[in-house]
Short mmCIF file of C-alpha atoms and ligand atoms in Angstrom, two decimals:
data_model
loop_
_atom_site.label_atom_id
_atom_site.label_comp_id
_atom_site.label_asym_id
_atom_site.label_seq_id
_atom_site.Cartn_x
_atom_site.Cartn_y
_atom_site.Cartn_z
CA MET A 1 -39.85 5.41 2.05
CA LYS A 2 -41.38 2.79 4.32
CA ASP A 3 -39.45 1.13 7.15
CA ALA A 4 -38.57 -2.16 5.43
CA THR A 5 -37.00 -0.21 2.55
CA LEU A 6 -35.18 2.23 4.86
CA ALA A 7 -33.73 -0.69 6.83
CA LEU A 8 -32.15 -2.12 3.65
CA HIS A 9 -30.97 1.01 1.84
CA TYR A 10 -30.87 4.17 3.97
CA GLY A 11 -27.55 5.86 4.67
CA TYR A 12 -25.25 3.80 2.42
CA GLU A 13 -23.71 5.23 -0.73
CA LYS A 14 -21.66 2.72 -2.71
CA ASP A 15 -18.05 3.68 -3.48
CA LYS A 16 -16.23 2.68 -6.68
CA GLU A 17 -16.10 -1.01 -5.61
CA LYS A 18 -19.92 -1.08 -5.70
CA ALA A 19 -20.16 -3.53 -2.77
CA MET A 20 -23.79 -4.49 -2.21
CA GLN A 21 -23.25 -4.95 1.51
CA VAL A 22 -21.91 -2.09 3.63
CA PRO A 23 -18.10 -2.51 3.90
CA ILE A 24 -16.58 -3.01 7.36
CA TYR A 25 -14.07 -0.23 7.90
CA MET A 26 -11.76 -1.78 10.47
CA SER A 27 -9.58 1.31 10.68
CA THR A 28 -8.57 3.21 13.77
CA ALA A 29 -7.73 6.47 11.99
CA TYR A 30 -8.10 8.25 8.64
CA GLU A 31 -5.63 10.22 6.53
CA TYR A 32 -6.11 13.99 6.09
CA GLU A 33 -5.65 15.71 2.74
CA ASP A 34 -3.32 18.26 4.34
CA THR A 35 -2.92 20.18 7.61
CA ASP A 36 -5.64 22.69 6.66
CA HIS A 37 -8.08 19.82 6.13
CA ALA A 38 -7.07 18.34 9.51
CA ALA A 39 -7.56 21.72 11.19
CA ARG A 40 -11.03 22.14 9.63
CA LEU A 41 -12.08 18.69 10.89
CA PHE A 42 -10.76 19.34 14.38
CA ASN A 43 -12.45 22.73 14.46
CA LEU A 44 -15.77 21.10 13.50
CA GLU A 45 -15.94 23.32 10.38
CA GLU A 46 -16.18 20.28 8.14
CA GLU A 47 -17.56 16.77 8.66
CA GLY A 48 -15.27 13.82 8.08
CA ASN A 49 -13.42 10.88 9.58
CA ILE A 50 -10.78 11.52 12.22
CA TYR A 51 -10.55 8.59 14.62
CA THR A 52 -12.92 5.63 15.17
CA ARG A 53 -13.52 6.45 18.84
CA ILE A 54 -15.72 9.38 17.73
CA GLY A 55 -16.94 8.09 14.38
CA ASN A 56 -16.58 5.30 11.82
CA PRO A 57 -18.07 4.93 8.31
CA THR A 58 -19.60 1.47 8.97
CA THR A 59 -21.02 2.54 12.31
CA LYS A 60 -22.41 5.68 10.65
CA VAL A 61 -24.64 3.55 8.37
CA PHE A 62 -26.04 1.70 11.39
CA GLU A 63 -26.63 5.01 13.18
CA LYS A 64 -28.42 6.49 10.17
CA ARG A 65 -30.67 3.45 9.73
CA ILE A 66 -31.81 3.24 13.34
CA MET A 67 -32.29 7.03 13.32
CA ALA A 68 -34.55 6.69 10.26
CA LEU A 69 -36.55 3.81 11.78
CA GLU A 70 -37.04 5.71 15.05
CA ARG A 71 -37.84 8.98 13.18
CA GLY A 72 -35.03 10.80 14.98
CA VAL A 73 -32.71 13.62 13.90
CA ASP A 74 -29.39 11.93 14.78
CA ALA A 75 -28.05 8.79 16.47
CA LEU A 76 -24.94 7.58 18.27
CA ALA A 77 -23.89 3.94 18.58
CA VAL A 78 -21.92 2.81 21.63
CA SER A 79 -20.48 -0.46 22.94
CA SER A 80 -23.50 -1.73 24.93
CA GLY A 81 -27.08 -0.97 25.88
CA MET A 82 -25.90 0.05 29.34
CA GLY A 83 -23.41 2.41 27.67
CA ALA A 84 -26.29 4.02 25.75
CA ILE A 85 -28.34 4.49 28.93
CA TYR A 86 -25.40 5.81 30.94
CA TYR A 87 -24.36 8.31 28.24
CA SER A 88 -27.94 9.54 27.85
CA LEU A 89 -28.24 10.23 31.57
CA ALA A 90 -24.70 11.60 31.93
CA ASN A 91 -25.41 14.00 29.06
CA LEU A 92 -28.18 15.61 31.13
CA VAL A 93 -27.12 15.61 34.77
CA LYS A 94 -24.58 17.27 37.01
CA SER A 95 -23.83 16.60 40.65
CA GLY A 96 -26.77 17.89 42.74
CA ASP A 97 -29.39 17.08 40.08
CA ASN A 98 -31.94 14.26 40.21
CA ILE A 99 -33.55 11.90 37.70
CA ALA A 100 -37.03 10.34 37.68
CA ILE A 101 -36.92 6.63 36.82
CA SER A 102 -39.70 4.14 36.24
CA THR A 103 -40.14 1.48 38.90
CA LYS A 104 -40.38 -1.02 36.04
CA LEU A 105 -36.89 -0.99 34.49
CA TYR A 106 -34.24 -3.50 33.49
CA GLY A 107 -32.24 -4.32 36.65
CA GLY A 108 -29.01 -2.84 35.25
CA SER A 109 -30.70 0.52 34.68
CA ILE A 110 -31.97 0.55 38.27
CA THR A 111 -28.51 -0.22 39.68
CA LEU A 112 -26.90 2.43 37.48
CA SER A 113 -29.43 5.05 38.58
CA THR A 114 -29.74 4.27 42.27
CA GLN A 115 -26.18 3.17 43.09
CA THR A 116 -23.55 4.34 40.59
CA LEU A 117 -25.06 7.73 39.81
CA LYS A 118 -25.63 8.27 43.54
CA ASN A 119 -21.83 8.20 43.94
CA PHE A 120 -21.68 11.02 41.37
CA GLY A 121 -24.09 13.11 43.45
CA VAL A 122 -27.21 12.36 41.39
CA GLU A 123 -30.38 11.17 43.11
CA ALA A 124 -32.83 8.70 41.51
CA ARG A 125 -36.55 9.07 42.28
CA PHE A 126 -39.06 6.38 41.32
CA PHE A 127 -42.39 6.83 39.51
CA ASP A 128 -45.04 4.39 38.29
CA PRO A 129 -44.97 4.34 34.44
CA GLN A 130 -48.73 3.80 34.34
CA ASN A 131 -49.52 6.61 36.76
CA PRO A 132 -48.32 10.01 35.46
CA SER A 133 -49.34 11.84 38.64
CA SER A 134 -46.70 9.79 40.50
CA LEU A 135 -44.16 11.32 38.08
CA GLU A 136 -45.43 14.82 38.71
CA LYS A 137 -44.96 14.29 42.46
CA VAL A 138 -41.20 13.57 42.19
CA ILE A 139 -40.23 16.32 39.72
CA ASP A 140 -38.62 19.55 40.91
CA LYS A 141 -36.27 22.20 39.45
CA LYS A 142 -33.32 19.83 39.74
CA THR A 143 -34.97 16.99 37.76
CA LYS A 144 -33.03 16.65 34.50
CA ALA A 145 -34.12 13.31 33.02
CA ILE A 146 -37.06 10.91 32.99
CA LEU A 147 -36.18 7.29 32.15
CA PHE A 148 -38.71 4.56 31.32
CA GLU A 149 -39.15 1.50 29.06
CA SER A 150 -41.79 1.10 26.34
CA ILE A 151 -42.36 -2.55 27.35
CA ALA A 152 -40.48 -3.14 30.58
CA ASN A 153 -38.03 -6.00 31.08
CA PRO A 154 -38.84 -8.31 32.84
CA SER A 155 -42.23 -7.11 34.14
CA LEU A 156 -43.76 -6.54 30.62
CA VAL A 157 -45.46 -3.39 31.89
CA VAL A 158 -46.43 -1.04 29.03
CA ALA A 159 -45.79 2.67 29.71
CA ASP A 160 -48.51 5.33 29.56
CA PHE A 161 -46.73 7.41 26.91
CA ASP A 162 -49.27 10.25 26.65
CA GLY A 163 -49.32 10.75 30.42
CA ILE A 164 -45.53 10.68 30.86
CA VAL A 165 -44.89 13.01 27.89
CA GLU A 166 -47.54 15.48 29.07
CA VAL A 167 -45.95 15.83 32.53
CA ALA A 168 -42.38 15.92 31.12
CA ASP A 169 -43.24 18.65 28.61
CA ARG A 170 -45.02 20.74 31.24
CA PHE A 171 -41.88 20.68 33.41
CA GLY A 172 -39.43 20.90 30.46
CA VAL A 173 -37.61 17.69 31.43
CA VAL A 174 -35.98 15.48 28.77
CA THR A 175 -37.56 12.01 28.43
CA ILE A 176 -35.49 8.91 27.63
CA CYS A 177 -37.35 5.79 26.50
CA ASP A 178 -35.62 2.40 26.37
CA ASN A 179 -37.27 0.79 23.33
CA THR A 180 -35.22 -2.45 23.39
CA MET A 181 -38.12 -4.83 24.03
CA ALA A 182 -40.64 -3.31 21.61
CA THR A 183 -38.35 -2.10 18.75
CA PRO A 184 -39.36 0.68 16.32
CA TYR A 185 -41.54 -1.79 14.40
CA SER A 186 -43.91 -2.03 17.33
CA ILE A 187 -43.74 1.55 18.61
CA LYS A 188 -41.95 4.78 17.69
CA PRO A 189 -41.60 6.72 20.97
CA ILE A 190 -40.36 9.90 19.23
CA GLU A 191 -43.63 10.12 17.27
CA LEU A 192 -45.40 10.05 20.63
CA GLY A 193 -43.37 13.02 21.89
CA VAL A 194 -40.42 11.29 23.58
CA ASP A 195 -37.13 13.22 23.33
CA VAL A 196 -34.49 10.47 23.35
CA VAL A 197 -34.73 6.74 22.54
CA VAL A 198 -32.14 4.16 23.63
CA HIS A 199 -31.65 0.53 22.64
CA SER A 200 -29.64 -2.43 23.69
CA ALA A 201 -28.75 -3.53 20.14
CA SER A 202 -27.62 -6.82 21.71
CA LYS A 203 -31.26 -7.94 21.69
CA TYR A 204 -33.74 -7.80 18.77
CA ILE A 205 -31.59 -5.50 16.60
CA VAL A 206 -28.80 -8.08 16.20
CA GLY A 207 -31.44 -10.77 16.60
CA ASN A 208 -29.31 -13.85 17.17
CA GLY A 209 -27.45 -13.33 20.43
CA SER A 210 -24.10 -12.74 18.72
CA ALA A 211 -22.97 -9.22 19.67
CA ILE A 212 -23.25 -6.53 22.35
CA GLY A 213 -23.93 -2.91 21.49
CA GLY A 214 -26.21 0.05 22.12
CA VAL A 215 -27.55 3.11 20.40
CA ILE A 216 -29.02 6.51 21.31
CA VAL A 217 -31.45 8.38 19.04
CA GLU A 218 -32.33 12.06 19.48
CA GLY A 219 -35.84 13.22 18.65
CA LYS A 220 -36.67 16.62 17.21
CA GLY A 221 -38.23 17.85 20.46
CA ALA A 222 -35.07 17.53 22.57
CA LYS A 223 -33.44 20.76 21.30
CA GLU A 224 -36.14 23.05 22.69
CA LYS A 225 -35.87 21.53 26.18
CA LEU A 226 -32.05 21.59 26.11
CA LYS A 227 -32.19 25.41 25.98
CA ASN A 228 -32.62 25.23 29.76
CA TYR A 229 -29.62 22.93 30.35
CA THR A 230 -26.36 24.85 31.03
CA GLN A 231 -24.10 22.26 29.43
CA PHE A 232 -25.96 22.85 26.15
CA ASN A 233 -26.56 26.62 26.28
CA SER A 234 -23.11 27.68 27.61
CA PRO A 235 -19.60 27.49 26.12
CA ASP A 236 -17.77 24.14 26.32
CA GLU A 237 -14.19 25.01 27.24
CA SER A 238 -12.94 21.66 25.96
CA TYR A 239 -13.98 22.79 22.46
CA HIS A 240 -12.75 26.41 22.53
CA GLY A 241 -16.06 27.74 23.84
CA LEU A 242 -18.39 25.80 21.52
CA VAL A 243 -22.11 26.19 22.39
CA TYR A 244 -23.84 22.95 21.36
CA LEU A 245 -27.26 24.55 20.93
CA ASP A 246 -25.85 27.20 18.57
CA LYS A 247 -23.76 24.87 16.46
CA PHE A 248 -25.89 21.72 16.00
CA ASP A 249 -29.40 20.70 14.89
CA ALA A 250 -29.02 17.62 17.10
CA PRO A 251 -27.20 18.99 20.18
CA PHE A 252 -27.91 15.96 22.40
CA ILE A 253 -26.16 13.47 20.10
CA SER A 254 -23.42 15.96 19.15
CA ARG A 255 -22.45 16.48 22.79
CA ALA A 256 -22.68 12.73 23.55
CA ARG A 257 -20.32 12.02 20.65
CA LEU A 258 -17.89 14.93 20.90
CA GLY A 259 -17.76 15.09 24.68
CA LEU A 260 -18.80 11.80 26.29
CA LEU A 261 -17.55 9.34 23.69
CA ARG A 262 -14.32 11.32 23.32
CA ASP A 263 -13.69 11.21 27.09
CA PHE A 264 -15.27 7.93 28.28
CA GLY A 265 -14.60 6.04 25.07
CA ALA A 266 -17.16 3.18 25.10
CA VAL A 267 -17.03 2.96 21.31
CA LEU A 268 -18.79 0.28 19.27
CA SER A 269 -16.63 -2.06 17.19
CA PRO A 270 -17.26 -1.50 13.44
CA PHE A 271 -17.68 -5.26 13.13
CA ASN A 272 -20.55 -5.21 15.64
CA ALA A 273 -22.04 -2.22 13.82
CA TRP A 274 -22.03 -4.35 10.67
CA LEU A 275 -23.79 -7.21 12.49
CA PHE A 276 -26.44 -4.69 13.61
CA ILE A 277 -26.85 -3.47 10.00
CA LEU A 278 -27.53 -7.08 8.97
CA GLY A 279 -29.91 -7.44 11.91
CA LEU A 280 -31.91 -4.35 10.97
CA GLU A 281 -32.44 -5.76 7.45
CA THR A 282 -34.71 -8.53 8.80
CA LEU A 283 -35.97 -6.97 12.05
CA HIS A 284 -39.47 -6.34 10.68
CA LEU A 285 -39.89 -9.99 9.66
CA ARG A 286 -38.52 -11.31 12.92
CA ILE A 287 -40.60 -9.09 15.20
CA GLU A 288 -43.77 -10.22 13.48
CA ARG A 289 -42.76 -13.88 13.78
CA HIS A 290 -41.56 -13.61 17.43
CA SER A 291 -44.81 -11.86 18.35
CA ASN A 292 -47.19 -14.20 16.53
CA SER A 293 -45.51 -17.24 18.08
CA ALA A 294 -45.49 -15.65 21.56
CA LEU A 295 -49.22 -14.90 21.39
CA LYS A 296 -49.99 -18.48 20.30
CA ILE A 297 -47.85 -19.84 23.16
CA ALA A 298 -49.40 -17.43 25.68
CA LYS A 299 -52.88 -18.70 24.69
CA PHE A 300 -51.73 -22.33 24.97
CA LEU A 301 -50.26 -21.74 28.43
CA LYS A 302 -53.32 -19.86 29.63
CA LYS A 303 -55.46 -22.96 29.04
CA HIS A 304 -53.01 -25.33 30.74
CA LYS A 305 -54.15 -26.58 34.16
CA LYS A 306 -50.66 -26.46 35.73
CA VAL A 307 -50.19 -22.78 34.84
CA LYS A 308 -51.39 -20.33 37.52
CA LYS A 309 -50.97 -17.09 35.54
CA VAL A 310 -49.65 -15.93 32.15
CA ASN A 311 -48.26 -12.41 31.56
CA TYR A 312 -48.29 -11.22 27.94
CA PRO A 313 -49.42 -7.70 26.92
CA PHE A 314 -51.55 -8.89 23.99
CA LEU A 315 -53.59 -11.37 26.07
CA LYS A 316 -57.03 -9.88 26.75
CA SER A 317 -56.77 -10.91 30.40
CA ASP A 318 -53.46 -9.04 30.90
CA GLU A 319 -53.28 -5.90 33.08
CA ASN A 320 -51.43 -4.14 30.25
CA TYR A 321 -53.86 -5.06 27.47
CA THR A 322 -55.53 -1.63 27.10
CA LEU A 323 -52.24 0.33 26.95
CA ALA A 324 -50.63 -2.37 24.77
CA LYS A 325 -53.46 -2.16 22.22
CA LYS A 326 -53.33 1.64 22.33
CA TYR A 327 -49.60 1.94 21.64
CA LEU A 328 -48.09 -1.29 20.30
CA LYS A 329 -48.32 -2.87 16.88
CA TYR A 330 -46.95 -6.20 18.17
CA GLY A 331 -47.07 -7.87 21.57
CA GLY A 332 -43.37 -8.79 21.37
CA GLY A 333 -41.54 -12.06 21.86
CA ILE A 334 -41.30 -12.16 25.66
CA LEU A 335 -43.82 -13.64 28.09
CA SER A 336 -43.76 -14.99 31.60
CA PHE A 337 -45.90 -17.47 33.50
CA GLU A 338 -46.28 -18.88 36.95
CA LEU A 339 -46.02 -22.49 38.08
CA GLY A 340 -47.06 -23.73 41.54
CA SER A 341 -43.67 -23.67 43.27
CA TYR A 342 -39.88 -23.28 43.02
CA GLU A 343 -39.55 -27.08 42.69
CA GLU A 344 -42.17 -27.30 39.94
CA ALA A 345 -40.39 -24.56 37.97
CA LYS A 346 -37.05 -26.35 38.45
CA GLU A 347 -38.45 -29.67 37.18
CA PHE A 348 -40.14 -27.97 34.23
CA VAL A 349 -36.92 -26.22 33.13
CA LYS A 350 -34.99 -29.50 33.39
CA LYS A 351 -37.40 -31.33 31.06
CA LEU A 352 -37.31 -28.75 28.23
CA LYS A 353 -35.44 -29.82 25.08
CA ILE A 354 -35.62 -26.82 22.72
CA PHE A 355 -35.65 -23.88 25.20
CA SER A 356 -32.20 -23.12 26.68
CA LEU A 357 -31.74 -21.89 30.26
CA VAL A 358 -30.04 -18.54 29.61
CA THR A 359 -30.13 -15.03 31.12
CA ASN A 360 -30.82 -13.17 27.91
CA ILE A 361 -33.73 -12.24 25.67
CA ALA A 362 -34.42 -11.74 21.96
CA ASP A 363 -32.24 -14.50 20.55
CA SER A 364 -33.29 -16.33 17.37
CA LYS A 365 -33.33 -19.42 19.61
CA SER A 366 -35.91 -19.81 22.36
CA LEU A 367 -34.69 -19.11 25.88
CA ILE A 368 -36.01 -19.60 29.40
CA THR A 369 -35.07 -17.86 32.64
CA HIS A 370 -36.07 -18.79 36.19
CA PRO A 371 -35.57 -15.51 38.12
CA ALA A 372 -35.88 -17.07 41.62
CA SER A 373 -32.82 -19.28 41.06
CA THR A 374 -30.77 -16.77 39.03
CA THR A 375 -31.27 -12.99 38.75
CA HIS A 376 -33.35 -12.76 41.95
CA GLN A 377 -31.59 -15.57 43.88
CA GLN A 378 -30.49 -13.38 46.81
CA LEU A 379 -34.04 -12.35 47.68
CA SER A 380 -36.05 -13.95 50.48
CA LYS A 381 -39.51 -15.45 49.84
CA GLU A 382 -41.07 -12.25 51.12
CA GLU A 383 -38.81 -10.04 48.99
CA LEU A 384 -39.53 -12.16 45.89
CA LYS A 385 -43.24 -11.61 46.49
CA ASN A 386 -42.78 -7.83 46.83
CA ALA A 387 -40.66 -7.68 43.68
CA GLY A 388 -43.51 -9.34 41.76
CA VAL A 389 -41.36 -12.42 41.13
CA PRO A 390 -43.11 -15.48 42.54
CA GLU A 391 -40.83 -18.50 43.11
CA GLY A 392 -42.55 -20.45 40.35
CA LEU A 393 -42.29 -17.67 37.75
CA VAL A 394 -40.46 -18.42 34.50
CA ARG A 395 -39.77 -16.04 31.61
CA LEU A 396 -39.74 -17.20 28.01
CA SER A 397 -38.05 -15.44 25.10
CA ILE A 398 -39.72 -16.94 22.05
CA GLY A 399 -37.34 -17.62 19.18
CA LEU A 400 -37.83 -18.22 15.48
CA GLU A 401 -38.30 -22.01 15.64
CA ASP A 402 -41.54 -23.54 14.39
CA VAL A 403 -44.13 -22.58 16.98
CA ASP A 404 -45.72 -26.06 16.96
CA ASP A 405 -42.38 -27.56 18.05
CA LEU A 406 -42.11 -24.98 20.83
CA ILE A 407 -45.62 -25.73 22.09
CA GLU A 408 -44.87 -29.46 22.01
CA ASP A 409 -41.68 -28.88 24.04
CA LEU A 410 -43.64 -26.90 26.65
CA ARG A 411 -46.50 -29.44 26.71
CA GLU A 412 -44.10 -32.35 27.34
CA ALA A 413 -42.18 -30.46 30.06
CA LEU A 414 -45.43 -29.57 31.82
CA LYS A 415 -46.48 -33.26 32.11
N1 PLP B 501 -32.21 -2.31 28.38
C1 PLP B 501 -32.94 -3.43 28.42
C2 PLP B 501 -34.42 -3.32 28.35
C3 PLP B 501 -32.33 -4.68 28.54
O1 PLP B 501 -33.08 -5.78 28.58
C4 PLP B 501 -30.91 -4.74 28.63
C5 PLP B 501 -30.21 -6.03 28.78
O2 PLP B 501 -30.82 -7.06 29.04
C6 PLP B 501 -30.19 -3.55 28.59
C7 PLP B 501 -30.86 -2.36 28.46
C8 PLP B 501 -28.68 -3.55 28.68
O3 PLP B 501 -28.15 -3.89 27.43
P1 PLP B 501 -26.68 -4.47 27.21
O4 PLP B 501 -26.66 -5.86 27.77
O5 PLP B 501 -26.51 -4.41 25.72
O6 PLP B 501 -25.74 -3.57 27.92
#
């Protein structure tokens, strides 16, 4: 089946009520047939529902659908995108290990890696996602994970997948790709050799800024690499000596669910899982529309005399154009551009009528962010320059409104 069909049908079997839409199972726990049945479930001899912290029938449908779209072997939904990233890293590292992270990551992922994980005895080392030899330089025997984004937020840098995967495979290190910005309709990292894909489902998957959630997808290549990770090839005492690699076809997700979700508990609400199921149904239509509108707007801005520079991967003039055309089907709905000064950007934002000033992306409604006055406010002029965030830079998340109205709004605000 093709993606649009999978997104509407995969993983849901109707019960006797024949509900067309996946039912929301708002239930904490599930009744056992008898004590033998309960014992079989607890002993992992049989699959079934026990307690919603480690599995829920509504959430299962969402997990199966995103797994199918990403061409993975299993998936685990959690309560936020940051939860998905944290669990993926925590599944691979122990105190004394290190991780290689792209310099072009969402700010939250950088803080998690360089600050929080540091307190757990894990070191983060940076590499340039467009320069695989910089990755090779930071890897050693203690490197257990490589984290990067397909299209980076907010820099819009497109990763050199072939280069990163080649180095990671040579060293046997598990790769984690955050595919939030691109979505599986634009790129399928697992088909390019990536081991684990993560998403903030709060963005394009839900598609309308209504719910927070995250998901992890395991690719078929992860299992081979995990043979060298002790937590996967040795007995887990918390499960009577279970060896994840022996027991499961998808050991990465199985351990994340049975160990990390059991103990840390950042479970997704079944209601949010249901919103994500609805979101996936129309994701293909929305991504095409967001991307077509964003390209049209990027071209409009590029010609405008007040605009110093436009960043959009599908613009021929963009630094990412070659890699974007090589890997991506769509340019995505996010672009940024530079006005002359902090004051000019402030005035421009004030005059907009349709775009809302919000620190988020991927809503159905168009959004604008001015990093220098918000996310990057604490930085000095010099630091802003080094971070690649000029004072006059604004980021647009193009919504689903009529693109002519959006262009008119921008044109008026630029006057
Ligand atoms: N990854 C990317 C690329 C993001 O843009 C974000 C949030 O903006 C996250 C992860 C974190 O997701 P969440 O807000 O769902 O925790």
